[in-house]
Structures are given as structure tokens and as C-alpha cells.
CSV table of C-alpha atoms in Angstrom, one decimal:
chain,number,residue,atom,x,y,z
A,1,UNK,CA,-130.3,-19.1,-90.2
A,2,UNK,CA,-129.3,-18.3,-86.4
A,3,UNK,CA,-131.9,-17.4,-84.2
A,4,UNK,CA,-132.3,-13.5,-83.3
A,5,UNK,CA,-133.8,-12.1,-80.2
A,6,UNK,CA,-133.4,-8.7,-79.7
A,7,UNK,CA,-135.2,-6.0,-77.1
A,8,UNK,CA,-135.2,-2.5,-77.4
A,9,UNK,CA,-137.5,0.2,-75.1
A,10,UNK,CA,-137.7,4.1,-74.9
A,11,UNK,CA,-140.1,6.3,-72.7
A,12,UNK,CA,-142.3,7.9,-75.3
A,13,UNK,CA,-142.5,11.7,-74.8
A,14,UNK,CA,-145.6,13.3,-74.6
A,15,UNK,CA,-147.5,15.3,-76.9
A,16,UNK,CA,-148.2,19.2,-76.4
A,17,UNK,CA,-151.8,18.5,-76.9
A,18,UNK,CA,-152.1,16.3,-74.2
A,19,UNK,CA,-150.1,18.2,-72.0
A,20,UNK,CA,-152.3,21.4,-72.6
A,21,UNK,CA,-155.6,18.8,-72.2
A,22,UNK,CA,-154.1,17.7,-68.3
A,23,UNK,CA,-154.0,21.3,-67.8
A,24,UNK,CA,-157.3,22.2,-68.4
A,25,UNK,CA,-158.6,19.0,-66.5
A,26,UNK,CA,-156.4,20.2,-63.7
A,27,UNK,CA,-158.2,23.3,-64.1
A,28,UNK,CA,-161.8,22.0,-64.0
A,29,UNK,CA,-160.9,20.0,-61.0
A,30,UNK,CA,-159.7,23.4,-58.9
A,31,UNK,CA,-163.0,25.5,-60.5
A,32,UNK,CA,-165.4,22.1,-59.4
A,33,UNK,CA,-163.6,21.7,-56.2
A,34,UNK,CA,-163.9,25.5,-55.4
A,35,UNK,CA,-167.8,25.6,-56.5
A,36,UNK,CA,-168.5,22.2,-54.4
A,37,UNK,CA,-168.5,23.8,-51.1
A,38,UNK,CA,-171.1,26.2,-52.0
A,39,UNK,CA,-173.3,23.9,-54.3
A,40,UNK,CA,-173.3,20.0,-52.9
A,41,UNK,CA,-174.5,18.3,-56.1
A,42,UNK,CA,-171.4,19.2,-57.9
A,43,UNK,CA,-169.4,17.0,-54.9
A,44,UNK,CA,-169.6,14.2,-57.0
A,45,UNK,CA,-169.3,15.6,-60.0
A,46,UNK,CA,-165.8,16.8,-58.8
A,47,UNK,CA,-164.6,13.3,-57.3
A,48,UNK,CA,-165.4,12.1,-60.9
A,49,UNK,CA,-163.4,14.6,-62.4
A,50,UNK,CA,-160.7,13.8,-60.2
A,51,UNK,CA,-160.9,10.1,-61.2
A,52,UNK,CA,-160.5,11.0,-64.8
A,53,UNK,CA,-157.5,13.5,-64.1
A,54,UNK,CA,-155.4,10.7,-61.9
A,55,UNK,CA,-156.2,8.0,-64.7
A,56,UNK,CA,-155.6,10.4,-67.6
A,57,UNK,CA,-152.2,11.7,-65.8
A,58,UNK,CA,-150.7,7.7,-65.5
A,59,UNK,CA,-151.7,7.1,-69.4
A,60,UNK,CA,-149.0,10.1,-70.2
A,61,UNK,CA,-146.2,7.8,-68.8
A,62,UNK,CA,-145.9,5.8,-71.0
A,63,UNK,CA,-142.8,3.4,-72.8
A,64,UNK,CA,-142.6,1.5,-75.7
A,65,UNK,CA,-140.7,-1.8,-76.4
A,66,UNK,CA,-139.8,-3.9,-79.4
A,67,UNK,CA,-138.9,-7.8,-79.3
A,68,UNK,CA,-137.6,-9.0,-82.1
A,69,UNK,CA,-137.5,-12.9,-82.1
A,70,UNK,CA,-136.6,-13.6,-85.5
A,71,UNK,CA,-138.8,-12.7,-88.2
A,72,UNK,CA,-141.5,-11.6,-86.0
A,73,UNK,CA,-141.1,-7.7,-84.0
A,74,UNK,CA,-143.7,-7.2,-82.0
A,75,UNK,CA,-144.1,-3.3,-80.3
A,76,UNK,CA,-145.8,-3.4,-76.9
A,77,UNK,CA,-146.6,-0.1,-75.3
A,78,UNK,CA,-146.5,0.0,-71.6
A,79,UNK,CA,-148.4,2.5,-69.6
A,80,UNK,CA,-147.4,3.8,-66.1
A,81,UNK,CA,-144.8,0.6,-65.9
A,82,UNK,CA,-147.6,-1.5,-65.3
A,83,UNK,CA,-149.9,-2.3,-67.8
A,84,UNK,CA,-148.9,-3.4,-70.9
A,85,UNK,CA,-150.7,-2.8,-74.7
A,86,UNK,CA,-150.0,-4.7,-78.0
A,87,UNK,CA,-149.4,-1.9,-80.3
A,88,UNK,CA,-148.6,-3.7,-83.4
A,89,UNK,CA,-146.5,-6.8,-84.9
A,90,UNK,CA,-145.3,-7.5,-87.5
A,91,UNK,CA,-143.6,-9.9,-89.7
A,92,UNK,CA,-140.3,-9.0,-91.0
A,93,UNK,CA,-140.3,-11.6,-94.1
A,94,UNK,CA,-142.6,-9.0,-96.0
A,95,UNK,CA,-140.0,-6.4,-95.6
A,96,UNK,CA,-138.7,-4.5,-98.7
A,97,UNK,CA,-137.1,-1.9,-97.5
A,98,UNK,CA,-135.2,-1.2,-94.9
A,99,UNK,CA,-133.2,2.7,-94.8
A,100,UNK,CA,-132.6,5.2,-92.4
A,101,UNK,CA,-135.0,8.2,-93.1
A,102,UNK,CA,-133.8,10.9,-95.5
A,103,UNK,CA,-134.2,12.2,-98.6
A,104,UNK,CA,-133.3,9.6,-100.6
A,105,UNK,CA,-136.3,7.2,-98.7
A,106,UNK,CA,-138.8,10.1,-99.7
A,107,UNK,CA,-137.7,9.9,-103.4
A,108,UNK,CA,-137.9,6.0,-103.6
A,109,UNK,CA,-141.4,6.4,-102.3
A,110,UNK,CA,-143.0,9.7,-103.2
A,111,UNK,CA,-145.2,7.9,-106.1
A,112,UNK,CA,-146.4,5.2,-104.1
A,113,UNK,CA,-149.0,5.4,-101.4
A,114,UNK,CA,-147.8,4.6,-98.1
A,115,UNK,CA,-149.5,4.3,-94.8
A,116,UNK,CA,-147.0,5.2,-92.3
A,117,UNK,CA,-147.0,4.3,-88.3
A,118,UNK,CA,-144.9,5.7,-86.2
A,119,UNK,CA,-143.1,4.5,-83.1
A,120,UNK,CA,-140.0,7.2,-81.9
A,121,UNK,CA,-139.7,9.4,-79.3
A,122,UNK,CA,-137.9,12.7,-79.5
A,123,UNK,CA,-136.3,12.2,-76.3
A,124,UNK,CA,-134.8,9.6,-77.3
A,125,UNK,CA,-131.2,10.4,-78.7
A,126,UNK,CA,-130.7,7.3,-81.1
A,127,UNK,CA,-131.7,6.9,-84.9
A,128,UNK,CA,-135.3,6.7,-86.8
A,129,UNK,CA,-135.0,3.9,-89.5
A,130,UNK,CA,-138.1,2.9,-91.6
A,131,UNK,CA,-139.1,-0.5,-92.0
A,132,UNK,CA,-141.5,-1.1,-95.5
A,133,UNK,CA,-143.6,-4.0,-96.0
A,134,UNK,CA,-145.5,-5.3,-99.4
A,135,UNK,CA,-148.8,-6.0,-98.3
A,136,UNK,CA,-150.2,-7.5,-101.5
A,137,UNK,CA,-150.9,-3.8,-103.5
A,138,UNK,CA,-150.7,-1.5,-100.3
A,139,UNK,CA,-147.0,-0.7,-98.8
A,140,UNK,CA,-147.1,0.1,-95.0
A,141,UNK,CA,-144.3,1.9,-93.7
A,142,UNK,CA,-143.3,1.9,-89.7
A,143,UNK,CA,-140.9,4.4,-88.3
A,144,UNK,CA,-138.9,2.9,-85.3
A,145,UNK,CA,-135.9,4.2,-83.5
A,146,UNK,CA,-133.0,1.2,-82.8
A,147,UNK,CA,-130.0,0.7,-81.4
A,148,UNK,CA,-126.6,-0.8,-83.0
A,149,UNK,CA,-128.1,-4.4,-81.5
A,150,UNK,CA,-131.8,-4.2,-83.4
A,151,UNK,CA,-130.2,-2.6,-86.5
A,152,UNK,CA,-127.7,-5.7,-86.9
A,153,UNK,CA,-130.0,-7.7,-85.9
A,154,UNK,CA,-132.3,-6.9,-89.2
A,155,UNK,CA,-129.4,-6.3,-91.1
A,156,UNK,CA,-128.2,-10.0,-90.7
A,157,UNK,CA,-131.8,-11.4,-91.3
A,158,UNK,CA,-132.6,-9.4,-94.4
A,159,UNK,CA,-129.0,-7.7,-95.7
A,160,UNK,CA,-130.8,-7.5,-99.4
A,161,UNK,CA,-133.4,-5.0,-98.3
A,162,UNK,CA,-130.8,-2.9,-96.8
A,163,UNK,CA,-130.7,1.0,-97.6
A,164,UNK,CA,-128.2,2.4,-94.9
């Protein structure tokens, strides 16, 4: 079998929640800042609170990246374009199923419990596929977005667990 190395990123989008928590540390910064020049103990209080809204504001840029080097895709998540998280790997000679997501997926699964992860970003414009592994009696399922290259790539290193 040929070797397969394959790399694929997307800028995760953020979520609403977090969006609407950065505004209300935005907001506790203005209400500190504005109540520090009358009471002095709050001063660092507020410089703290400011630390935790600059740190909190770089962890919402964030990417994710899959290298697939043959049987083994590993999904880092990078943060601000500078530090870089291990999200999860995984090795793709447990793989059972392997399907773009529709109805047809739900059906083949709806009697079976799955624990699902998910790696896709809606601002990104190209397809989700699901990847299912047989751990022993528990089936994990991981939702990824790929381009033609990953797709193939899969496809010509497990075409009997394809579902396209």
C-alpha cells in the first residue's frame, strides 16, 4: 500500500455564546475601569480583568488542522496562529464507516449508541463526512469537513468502508 500524507485546515468559527461572554467581559472591564478612578482597590482588580479579556479574546481565533499520514489522522487545533493543541487522533484501521452525512447515515445508526465529536466550521464552504470507528462494543463517530485531496486520500486506504 502507498504511503498517504495529506493536510487539510479551516479557521473554526466562533460560537454565539462566546461571542455574547467577550461582550460582557468587555463590559465589566469599561464598568471596573470607570469605578477605578473613584475607588483605588478595584485598580487591580481591573488590570486583572483586562488580562483575562486579551487572553480570552486570542483563544476565539482559533484553526483546526488534520494530517493524515497513512492510517493515523491526527486533528491539532491552533490558537491565535501560535500555539498549537492536540485535539484528538485517531487511527483509521478501526474505521467502519465512512459516508457523507445524511439521512441515510442517521438510519444506519439510529439503534446504536454513538458518541459523536465534531470538528467543522460553518464558514467553511466544503463538505461534512463522518468517519465511524469500532471501539470494541462502543462506536465513536467524528464529523470532519475535507477536501477532494483528504476524501481520496481515505477512499484509496479504506474503499470497503465507503458510503458516498
Amino acid at each position: 500500500m502507498n504511503s498517504v500524507y495529506v493536510e487539510y485546515s479551516f479557521k473554526k468559527d466562533v460560537a454565539f455564546r462566546s461571542r455574547v461572554f467577550f461582550a460582557f467581559l468587555v463590559a465589566v472591564c469599561v464598568l471596573l475601569g470607570f469605578y477605578s478612578l473613584f475607588v483605588t482597590i478595584l485598580v487591580p482588580v481591573f488590570i486583572a480583568a483586562i488580562a483575562l479579556t486579551y487572553f480570552y479574546k486570542r483563544s476565539l481565533k482559533c484553526e483546526y488542522e488534520y494530517i493524515l499520514l497513512d492510517d493515523d489522522l491526527a486533528i491539532d487545533r491552533i490558537i491565535n496562529k501560535a500555539k498549537r493543541k492536540k485535539a484528538g487522533r485517531y487511527d483509521l484501521s478501526k474505521i467502519i464507516d465512512f459516508s457523507s452525512v445524511d439521512e441515510d447515515f442517521y438510519k444506519r445508526y439510529q439503534d446504536k449508541h454513538v458518541k459523536s465529536k465534531k470538528y467543522f466550521s460553518r464558514l467553511n464552504e466544503d463538505d461534512i463526512y463522518a468517519l465511524v470507528f469500532n471501539n470494541g462494543n462502543n462506536y465513536e463517530c467524528l464529523y470532519i469537513q475535507a477536501d477532494e485531496a483528504l476524501k481520496q486520500a481515505i477512499a484509496s486506504r479504506h474503499p470497503h468502508n465507503l458510503h458516498l
